[in-house]
Short mmCIF file of C-alpha atoms and ligand atoms in Angstrom, two decimals:
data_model
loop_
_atom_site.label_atom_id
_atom_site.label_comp_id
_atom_site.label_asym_id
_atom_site.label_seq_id
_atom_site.Cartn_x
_atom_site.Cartn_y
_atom_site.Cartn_z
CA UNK A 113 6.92 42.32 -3.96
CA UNK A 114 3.75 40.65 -4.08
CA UNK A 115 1.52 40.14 -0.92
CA UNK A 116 -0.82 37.08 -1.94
CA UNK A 117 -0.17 34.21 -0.21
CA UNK A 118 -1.04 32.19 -2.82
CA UNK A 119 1.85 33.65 -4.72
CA UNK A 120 3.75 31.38 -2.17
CA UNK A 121 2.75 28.00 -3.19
CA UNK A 122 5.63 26.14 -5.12
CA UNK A 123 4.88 25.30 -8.91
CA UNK A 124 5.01 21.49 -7.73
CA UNK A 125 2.36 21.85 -5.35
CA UNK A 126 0.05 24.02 -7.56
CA UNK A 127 0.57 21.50 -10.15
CA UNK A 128 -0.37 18.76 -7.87
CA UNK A 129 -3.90 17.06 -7.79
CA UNK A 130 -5.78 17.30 -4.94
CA UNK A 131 -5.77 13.91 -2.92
CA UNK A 132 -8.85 12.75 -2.37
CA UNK A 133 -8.69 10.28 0.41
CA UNK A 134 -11.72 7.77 0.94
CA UNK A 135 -14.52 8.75 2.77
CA UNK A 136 -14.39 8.35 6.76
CA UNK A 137 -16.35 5.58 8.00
CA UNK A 138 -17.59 7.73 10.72
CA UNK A 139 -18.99 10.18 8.28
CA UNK A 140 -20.46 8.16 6.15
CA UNK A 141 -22.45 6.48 9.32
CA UNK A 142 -23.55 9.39 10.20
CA UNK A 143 -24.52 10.88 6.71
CA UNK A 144 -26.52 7.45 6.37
CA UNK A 145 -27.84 7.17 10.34
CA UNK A 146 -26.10 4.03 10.26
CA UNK A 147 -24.59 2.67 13.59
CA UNK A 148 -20.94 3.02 12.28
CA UNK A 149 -20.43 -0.67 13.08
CA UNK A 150 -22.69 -1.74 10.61
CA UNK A 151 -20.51 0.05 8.03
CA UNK A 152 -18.34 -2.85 5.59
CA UNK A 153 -15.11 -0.97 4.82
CA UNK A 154 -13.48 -2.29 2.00
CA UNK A 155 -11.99 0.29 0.53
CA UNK A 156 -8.59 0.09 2.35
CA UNK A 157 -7.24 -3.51 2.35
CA UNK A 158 -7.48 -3.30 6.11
CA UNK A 159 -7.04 -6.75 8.10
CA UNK A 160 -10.85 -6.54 9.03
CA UNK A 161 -9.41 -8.73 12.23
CA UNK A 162 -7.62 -6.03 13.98
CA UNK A 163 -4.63 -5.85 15.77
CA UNK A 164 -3.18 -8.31 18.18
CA UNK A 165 -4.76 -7.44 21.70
CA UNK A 166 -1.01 -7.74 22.80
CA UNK A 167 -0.78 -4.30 21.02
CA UNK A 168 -4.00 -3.03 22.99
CA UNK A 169 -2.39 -4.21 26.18
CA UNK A 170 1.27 -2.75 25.31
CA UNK A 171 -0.61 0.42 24.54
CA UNK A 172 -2.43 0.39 27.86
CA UNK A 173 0.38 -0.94 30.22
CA UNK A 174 3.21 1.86 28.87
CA UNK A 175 3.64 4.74 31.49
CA UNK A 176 6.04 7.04 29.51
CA UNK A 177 4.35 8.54 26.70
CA UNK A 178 6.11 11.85 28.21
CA UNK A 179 9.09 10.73 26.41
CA UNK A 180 10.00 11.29 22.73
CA UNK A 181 10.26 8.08 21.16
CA UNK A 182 13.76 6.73 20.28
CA UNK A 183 14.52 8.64 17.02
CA UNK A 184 16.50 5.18 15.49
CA UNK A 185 14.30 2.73 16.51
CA UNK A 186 16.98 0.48 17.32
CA UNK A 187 15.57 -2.00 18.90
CA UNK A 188 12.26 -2.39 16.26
CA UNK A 189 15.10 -2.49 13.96
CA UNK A 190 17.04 -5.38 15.78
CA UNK A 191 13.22 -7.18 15.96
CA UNK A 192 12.72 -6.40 12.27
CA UNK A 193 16.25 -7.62 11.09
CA UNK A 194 15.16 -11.04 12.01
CA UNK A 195 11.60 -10.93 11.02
CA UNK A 196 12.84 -9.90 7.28
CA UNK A 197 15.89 -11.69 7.73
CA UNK A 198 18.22 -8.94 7.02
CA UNK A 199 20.88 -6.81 8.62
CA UNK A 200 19.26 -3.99 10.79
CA UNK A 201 21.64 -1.62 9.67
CA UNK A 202 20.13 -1.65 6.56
CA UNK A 203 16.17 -0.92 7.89
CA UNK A 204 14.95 2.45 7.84
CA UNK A 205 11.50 3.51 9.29
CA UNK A 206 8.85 5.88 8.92
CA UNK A 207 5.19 6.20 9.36
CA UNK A 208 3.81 4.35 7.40
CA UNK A 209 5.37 2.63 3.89
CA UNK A 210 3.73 6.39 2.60
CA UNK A 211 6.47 8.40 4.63
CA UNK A 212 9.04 5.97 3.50
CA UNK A 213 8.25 6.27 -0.15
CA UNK A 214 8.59 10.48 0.68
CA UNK A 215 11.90 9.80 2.39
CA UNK A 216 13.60 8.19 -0.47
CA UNK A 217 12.12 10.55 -2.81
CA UNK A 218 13.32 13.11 -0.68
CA UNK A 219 16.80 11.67 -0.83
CA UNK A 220 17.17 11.12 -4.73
CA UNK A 221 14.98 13.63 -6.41
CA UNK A 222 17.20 16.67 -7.61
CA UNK A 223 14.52 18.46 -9.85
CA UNK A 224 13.44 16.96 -13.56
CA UNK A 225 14.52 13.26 -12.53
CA UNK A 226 12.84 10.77 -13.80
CA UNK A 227 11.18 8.12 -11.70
CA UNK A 228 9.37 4.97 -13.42
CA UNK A 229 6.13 4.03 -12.59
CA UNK A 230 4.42 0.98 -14.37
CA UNK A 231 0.41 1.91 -14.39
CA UNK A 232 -1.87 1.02 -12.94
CA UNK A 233 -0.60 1.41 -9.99
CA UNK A 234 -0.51 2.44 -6.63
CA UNK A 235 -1.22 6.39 -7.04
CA UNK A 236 1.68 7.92 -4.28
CA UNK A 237 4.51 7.00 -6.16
CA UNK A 238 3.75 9.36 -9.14
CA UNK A 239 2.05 12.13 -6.84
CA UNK A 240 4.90 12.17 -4.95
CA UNK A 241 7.66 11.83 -7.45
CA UNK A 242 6.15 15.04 -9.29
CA UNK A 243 5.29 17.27 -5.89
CA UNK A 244 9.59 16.70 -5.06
CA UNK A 245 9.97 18.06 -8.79
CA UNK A 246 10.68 14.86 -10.46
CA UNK A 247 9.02 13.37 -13.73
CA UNK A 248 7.20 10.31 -13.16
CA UNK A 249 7.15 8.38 -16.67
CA UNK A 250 4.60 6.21 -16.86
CA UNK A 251 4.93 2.86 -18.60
CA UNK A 252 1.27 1.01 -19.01
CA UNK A 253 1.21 -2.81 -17.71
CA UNK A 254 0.35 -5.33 -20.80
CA UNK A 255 -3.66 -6.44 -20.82
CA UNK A 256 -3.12 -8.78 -18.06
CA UNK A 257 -1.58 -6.01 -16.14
CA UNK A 258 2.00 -7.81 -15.95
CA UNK A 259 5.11 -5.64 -16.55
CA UNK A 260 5.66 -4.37 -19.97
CA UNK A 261 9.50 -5.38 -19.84
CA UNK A 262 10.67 -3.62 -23.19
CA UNK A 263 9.14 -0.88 -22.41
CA UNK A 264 10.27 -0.90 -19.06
CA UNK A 265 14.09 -0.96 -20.26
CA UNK A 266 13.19 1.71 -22.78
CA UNK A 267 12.10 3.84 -20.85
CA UNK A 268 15.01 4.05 -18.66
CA UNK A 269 17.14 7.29 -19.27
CA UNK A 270 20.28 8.76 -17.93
CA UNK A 271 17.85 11.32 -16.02
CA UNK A 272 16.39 8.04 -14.31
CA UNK A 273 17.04 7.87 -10.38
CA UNK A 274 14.54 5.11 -9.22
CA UNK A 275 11.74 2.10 -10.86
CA UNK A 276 8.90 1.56 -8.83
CA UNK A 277 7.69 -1.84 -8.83
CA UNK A 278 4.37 -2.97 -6.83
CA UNK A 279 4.09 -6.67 -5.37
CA UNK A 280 1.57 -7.79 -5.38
CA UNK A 281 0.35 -4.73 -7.30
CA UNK A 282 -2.36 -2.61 -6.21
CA UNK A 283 -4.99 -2.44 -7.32
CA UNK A 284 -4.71 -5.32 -9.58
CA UNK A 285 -3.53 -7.94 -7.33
CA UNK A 286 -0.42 -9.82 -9.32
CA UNK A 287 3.02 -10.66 -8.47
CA UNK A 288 5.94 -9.67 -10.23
CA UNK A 289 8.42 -12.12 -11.51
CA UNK A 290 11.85 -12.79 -10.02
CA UNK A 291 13.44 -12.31 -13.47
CA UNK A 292 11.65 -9.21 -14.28
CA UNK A 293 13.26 -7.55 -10.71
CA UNK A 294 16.47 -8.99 -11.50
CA UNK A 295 16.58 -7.63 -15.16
CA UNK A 296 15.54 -4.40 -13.67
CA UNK A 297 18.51 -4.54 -11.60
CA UNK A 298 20.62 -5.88 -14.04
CA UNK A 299 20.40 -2.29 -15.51
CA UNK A 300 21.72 -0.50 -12.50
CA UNK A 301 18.94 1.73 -11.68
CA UNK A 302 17.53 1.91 -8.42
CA UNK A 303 14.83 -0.62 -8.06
CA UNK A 304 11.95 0.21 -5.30
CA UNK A 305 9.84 -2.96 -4.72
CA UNK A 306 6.84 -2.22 -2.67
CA UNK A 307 5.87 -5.64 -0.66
CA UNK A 308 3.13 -3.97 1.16
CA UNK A 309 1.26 -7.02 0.77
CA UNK A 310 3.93 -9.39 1.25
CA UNK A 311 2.56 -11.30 4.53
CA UNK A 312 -0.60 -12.18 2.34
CA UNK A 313 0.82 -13.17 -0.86
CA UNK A 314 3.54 -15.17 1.50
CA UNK A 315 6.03 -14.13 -1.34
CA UNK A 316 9.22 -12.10 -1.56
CA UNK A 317 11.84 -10.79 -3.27
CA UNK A 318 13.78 -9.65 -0.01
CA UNK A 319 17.02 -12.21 -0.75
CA UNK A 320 17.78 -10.20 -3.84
CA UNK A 321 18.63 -7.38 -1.66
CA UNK A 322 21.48 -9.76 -0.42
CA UNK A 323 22.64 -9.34 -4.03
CA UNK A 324 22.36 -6.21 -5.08
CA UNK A 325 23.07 -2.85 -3.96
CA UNK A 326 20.70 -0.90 -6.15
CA UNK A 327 17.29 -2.84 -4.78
CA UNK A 328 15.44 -1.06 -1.63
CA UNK A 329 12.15 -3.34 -0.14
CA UNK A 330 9.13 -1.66 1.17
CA UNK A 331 6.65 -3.26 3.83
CA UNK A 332 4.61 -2.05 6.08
CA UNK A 333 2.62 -3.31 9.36
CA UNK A 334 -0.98 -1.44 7.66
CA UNK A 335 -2.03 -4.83 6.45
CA UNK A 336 -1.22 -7.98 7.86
CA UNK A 337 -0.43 -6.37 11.36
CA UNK A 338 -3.64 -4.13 11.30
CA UNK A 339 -2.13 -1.60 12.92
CA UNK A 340 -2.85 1.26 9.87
CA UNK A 341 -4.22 3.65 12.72
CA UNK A 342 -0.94 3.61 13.94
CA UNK A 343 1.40 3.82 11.03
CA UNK A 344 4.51 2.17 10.79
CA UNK A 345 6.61 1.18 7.52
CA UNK A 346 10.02 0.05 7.00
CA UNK A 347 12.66 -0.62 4.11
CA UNK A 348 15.41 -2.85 3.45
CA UNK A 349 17.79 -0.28 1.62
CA UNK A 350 20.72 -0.48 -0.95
CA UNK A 351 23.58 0.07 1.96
CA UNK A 352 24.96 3.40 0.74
CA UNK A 353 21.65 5.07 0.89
CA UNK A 354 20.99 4.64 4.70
CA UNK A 355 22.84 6.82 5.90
CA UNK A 356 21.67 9.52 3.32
CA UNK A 357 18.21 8.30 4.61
CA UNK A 358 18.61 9.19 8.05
CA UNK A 359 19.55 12.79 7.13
CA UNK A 360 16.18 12.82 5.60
CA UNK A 361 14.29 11.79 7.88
CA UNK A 362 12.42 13.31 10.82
CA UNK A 363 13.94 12.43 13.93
CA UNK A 364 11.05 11.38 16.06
CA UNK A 365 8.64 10.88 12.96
CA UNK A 366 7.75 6.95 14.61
CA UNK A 367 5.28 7.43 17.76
CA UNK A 368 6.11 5.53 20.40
CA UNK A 369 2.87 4.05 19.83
CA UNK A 370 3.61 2.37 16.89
CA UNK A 371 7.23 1.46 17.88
CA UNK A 372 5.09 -0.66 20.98
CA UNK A 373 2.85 -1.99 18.65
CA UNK A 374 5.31 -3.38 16.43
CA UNK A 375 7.44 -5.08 18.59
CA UNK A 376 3.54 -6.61 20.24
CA UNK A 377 2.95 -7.50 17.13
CA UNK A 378 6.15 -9.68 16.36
CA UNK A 379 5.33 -11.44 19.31
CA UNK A 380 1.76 -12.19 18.47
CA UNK A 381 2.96 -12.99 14.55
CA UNK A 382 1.84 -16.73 14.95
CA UNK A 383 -1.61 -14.88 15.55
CA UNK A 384 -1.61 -12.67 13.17
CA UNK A 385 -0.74 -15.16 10.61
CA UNK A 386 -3.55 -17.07 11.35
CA UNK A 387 -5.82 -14.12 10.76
CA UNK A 388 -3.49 -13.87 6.98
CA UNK A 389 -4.62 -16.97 6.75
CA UNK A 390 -8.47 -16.18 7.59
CA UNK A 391 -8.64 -13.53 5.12
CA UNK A 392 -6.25 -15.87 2.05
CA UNK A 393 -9.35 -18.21 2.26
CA UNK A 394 -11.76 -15.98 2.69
CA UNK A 395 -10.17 -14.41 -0.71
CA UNK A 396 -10.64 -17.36 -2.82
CA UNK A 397 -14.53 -17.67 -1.50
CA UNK A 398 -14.89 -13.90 -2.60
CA UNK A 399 -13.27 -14.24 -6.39
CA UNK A 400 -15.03 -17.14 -6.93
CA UNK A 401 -18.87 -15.10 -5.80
CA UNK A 402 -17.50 -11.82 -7.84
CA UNK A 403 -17.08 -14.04 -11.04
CA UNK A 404 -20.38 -15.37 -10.24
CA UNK A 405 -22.18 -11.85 -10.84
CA UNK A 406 -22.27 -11.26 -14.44
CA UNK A 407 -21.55 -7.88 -14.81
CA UNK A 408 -18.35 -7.83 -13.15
CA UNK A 409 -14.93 -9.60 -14.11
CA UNK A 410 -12.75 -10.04 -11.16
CA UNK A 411 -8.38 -10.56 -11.79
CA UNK A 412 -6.71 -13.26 -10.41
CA UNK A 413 -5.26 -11.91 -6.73
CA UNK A 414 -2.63 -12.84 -4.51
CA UNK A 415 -2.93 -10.02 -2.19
CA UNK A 416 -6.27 -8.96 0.35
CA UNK A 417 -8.40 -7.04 -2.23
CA UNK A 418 -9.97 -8.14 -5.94
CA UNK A 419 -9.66 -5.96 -8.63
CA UNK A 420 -12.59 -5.99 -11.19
CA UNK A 421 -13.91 -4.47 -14.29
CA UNK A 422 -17.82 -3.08 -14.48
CA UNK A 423 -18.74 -4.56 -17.54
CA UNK A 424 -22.38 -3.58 -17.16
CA UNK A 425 -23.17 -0.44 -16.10
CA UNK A 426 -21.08 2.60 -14.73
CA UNK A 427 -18.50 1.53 -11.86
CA UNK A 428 -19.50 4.94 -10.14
CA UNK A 429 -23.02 4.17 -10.08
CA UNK A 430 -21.84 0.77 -8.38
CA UNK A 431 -19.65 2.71 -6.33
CA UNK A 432 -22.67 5.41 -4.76
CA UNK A 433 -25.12 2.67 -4.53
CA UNK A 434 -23.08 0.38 -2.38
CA UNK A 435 -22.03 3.25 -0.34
CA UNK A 436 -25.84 3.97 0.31
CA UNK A 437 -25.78 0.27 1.93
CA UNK A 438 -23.28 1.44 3.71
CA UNK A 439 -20.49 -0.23 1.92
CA UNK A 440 -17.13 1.10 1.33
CA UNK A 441 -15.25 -0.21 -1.99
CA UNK A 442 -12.75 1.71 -3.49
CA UNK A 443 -13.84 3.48 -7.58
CA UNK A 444 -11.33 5.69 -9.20
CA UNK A 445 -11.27 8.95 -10.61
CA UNK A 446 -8.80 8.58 -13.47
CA UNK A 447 -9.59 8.15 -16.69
CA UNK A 448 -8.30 4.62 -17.15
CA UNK A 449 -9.63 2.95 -14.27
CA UNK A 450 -13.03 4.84 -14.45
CA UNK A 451 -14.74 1.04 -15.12
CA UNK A 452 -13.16 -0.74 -12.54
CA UNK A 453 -13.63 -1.11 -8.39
CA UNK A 454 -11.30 -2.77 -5.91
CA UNK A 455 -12.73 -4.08 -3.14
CA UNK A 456 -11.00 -5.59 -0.16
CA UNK A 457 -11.45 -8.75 1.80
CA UNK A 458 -13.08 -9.08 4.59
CA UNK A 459 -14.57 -11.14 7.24
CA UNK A 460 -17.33 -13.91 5.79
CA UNK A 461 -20.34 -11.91 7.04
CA UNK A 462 -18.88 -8.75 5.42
CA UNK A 463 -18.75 -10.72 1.84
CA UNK A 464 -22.28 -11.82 2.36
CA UNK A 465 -23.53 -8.16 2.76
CA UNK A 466 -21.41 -7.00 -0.21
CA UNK A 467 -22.65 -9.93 -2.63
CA UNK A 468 -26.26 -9.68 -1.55
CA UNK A 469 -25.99 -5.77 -2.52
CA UNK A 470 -24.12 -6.44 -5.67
CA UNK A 471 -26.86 -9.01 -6.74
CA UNK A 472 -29.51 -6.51 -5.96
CA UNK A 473 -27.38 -3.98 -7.60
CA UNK A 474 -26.84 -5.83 -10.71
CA UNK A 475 -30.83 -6.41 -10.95
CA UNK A 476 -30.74 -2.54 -11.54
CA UNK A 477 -27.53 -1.64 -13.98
C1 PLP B 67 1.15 -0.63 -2.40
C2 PLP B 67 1.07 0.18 -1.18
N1 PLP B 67 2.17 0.74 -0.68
C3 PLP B 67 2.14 1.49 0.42
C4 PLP B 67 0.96 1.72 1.09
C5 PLP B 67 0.97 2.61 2.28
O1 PLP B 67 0.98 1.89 3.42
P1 PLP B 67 1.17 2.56 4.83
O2 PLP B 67 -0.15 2.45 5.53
O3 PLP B 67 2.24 1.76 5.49
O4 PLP B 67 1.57 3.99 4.62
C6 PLP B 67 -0.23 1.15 0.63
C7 PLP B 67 -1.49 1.41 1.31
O5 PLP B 67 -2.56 1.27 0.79
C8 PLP B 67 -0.17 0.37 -0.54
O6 PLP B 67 -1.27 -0.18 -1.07
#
């Protein structure tokens, strides 16, 4: 019998690539000597607005953090049901739209299913897929980065358990179209619809879960809430997978922290709209000063972030030497998206300091 621990590890997780998760603000002030709050981070598609300070004061004024938090989140999911305008039998939670992606995973993955993931795209549903022993297939989007629809269909085998379908995508900021969901649903297979950026695009496809039973809806309260710090996701699910879900799920996974800061934050949503709002504009000022560089070529966005190609120069290079300015865009590591950064939006001074350094920048590359 061998002693090594690291005879342990599963195959899955051997397999896996290391996650590299963006630098920490905090260390990259101090590796600079920066004051951390003259770091720009956006490399996150953070609301660079914050919370609602009813969260801060919900936070402050609770005197029972000695309690566990109440495992079903019943009455989140009661607030929820009529925020999403759905049933709140049908919500499940976790922390973060991340744990809820694991959860589902977790329920339908029975080892060598296959889960489709139209590239590029958000990077956790095919990590995640493979360390739960699944296959994530891979279908690339068409040059404008819109679904691939035949191939979509194609790809679809009877070892298929779940689609994943981003929108508005990330990284590269489009919707998907009603009739593409639907004739994804048409087919039967389950259809995962991540509307993590929902409250900034101000469009859903939440009523189709009214008419099918094969369609689950992923938000979260990361973005438009700004409460990433304290994660919180949800999901409208297909009816006879909540139950299943629950199973799954960690019973007091939610903090009690986050549970208070969601419910503060439905209150405050006429605030925290207006701060959607803020950033929508501010989105429109930043395309338009991105397209004005000439070595980069932003996509068309609905959501908080750009996408754009490096057309001069190495993206990386871009990458280090914002980062130097203390900076914080996001560059990527695989293959295909090697000449491309996403950058978030954030407040107007924050696009000022970003386009001053990308003109310098571009003077260089
Ligand atoms: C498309 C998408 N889904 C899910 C998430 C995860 O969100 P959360 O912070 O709720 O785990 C993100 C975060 O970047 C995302 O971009």
């Amino acid at each position: 019998m061998s002693r090594n621990p690291a005879d342990l590890v599963r195959a899955n997780v051997r397999n896996l690539h290391a996650y590299h998760p963006v630098e920490a603000p905090e260390s990259l002030a101090a590796r600079l000597g920066m004051p951390i709050d003259r770091i720009v981070k956006l490399d996150s598609n953070e609301n660079p607005y914050g919370c609602s300070i009813l969260v801060q004061e919900a936070l402050g004024a609770f005197d029972r953090y000695n309690h566990y938090p109440d495992a079903q989140a019943e009455r989140v999911r009661e607030r929820l049901a009529t925020y999403a305008d759905t049933a709140a039998d049908r919500i499940v939670v976790g922390t973060g739209a991340d744990e809820v992606i694991d959860l589902i995973l977790l329920t339908i993955i029975d080892p060598g299913d296959e889960v489709i993931v139209p590239t590029p795209t958000f990077g956790v549903y095919r990590a995640r897929t493979e360390l739960f022993g699944g296959v994530a297939v891979e279908v690339p989007r068409d040059e404008h980065f819109e679904l691939d629809m035949d191939a979509m269909l194609a790809a679809i085998t009877p070892r298929t358990k779940a689609v994943f379908v981003c929108s508005p995508n990330n990284p590269t900021g489009n919707m998907a179209a009603q009739q593409q969901i639907v004739r994804l649903l048409e087919t039967g297979v389950l259809v995962v619809l991540d509307e993590a950026y929902y409250e900034i695009a101000g469009k859903t496809f939440m009523p189709l879960t009214r008419e099918f039973d094969n369609l689950a809806v992923l938000r979260t309260f990361s973005k438009w809430a700004g409460i990433a710090g304290l994660r919180f996701g949800y999901a409208v699910m297909p009816q006879v997978l909540v139950d299943e879900f629950w199973k799954v799920k960690p019973p007091f996974n939610v903090s009690v922290a986050a549970l208070l800061a969601v419910e503060a934050s439905l209150d405050d949503a006429e605030y925290l709209h207006m701060t959607v709002n803020r950033i929508r504009n501010e989105q429109r000022r930043l395309y338009r000063l991105l397209k004005s560089l000439d070595y980069l070529r932003p996509y068309p966005s609905v959501a908080n972030f750009i996408f754009s190609e490096v057309t001069r120069g190495d993206a990386h290079d871009v990458h280090q030497l914002l980062a130097d300015r203390g900076i914080m865009v996001r560059a990527y590591g695989d293959p295909s998206l090697r000449d491309y950064l996403r950058v978030s939006v954030g407040r107007p001074e924050e696009t000022n300091r970003l386009i001053t350094a990308l003109q310098t920048i571009g003077a260089r590359v």
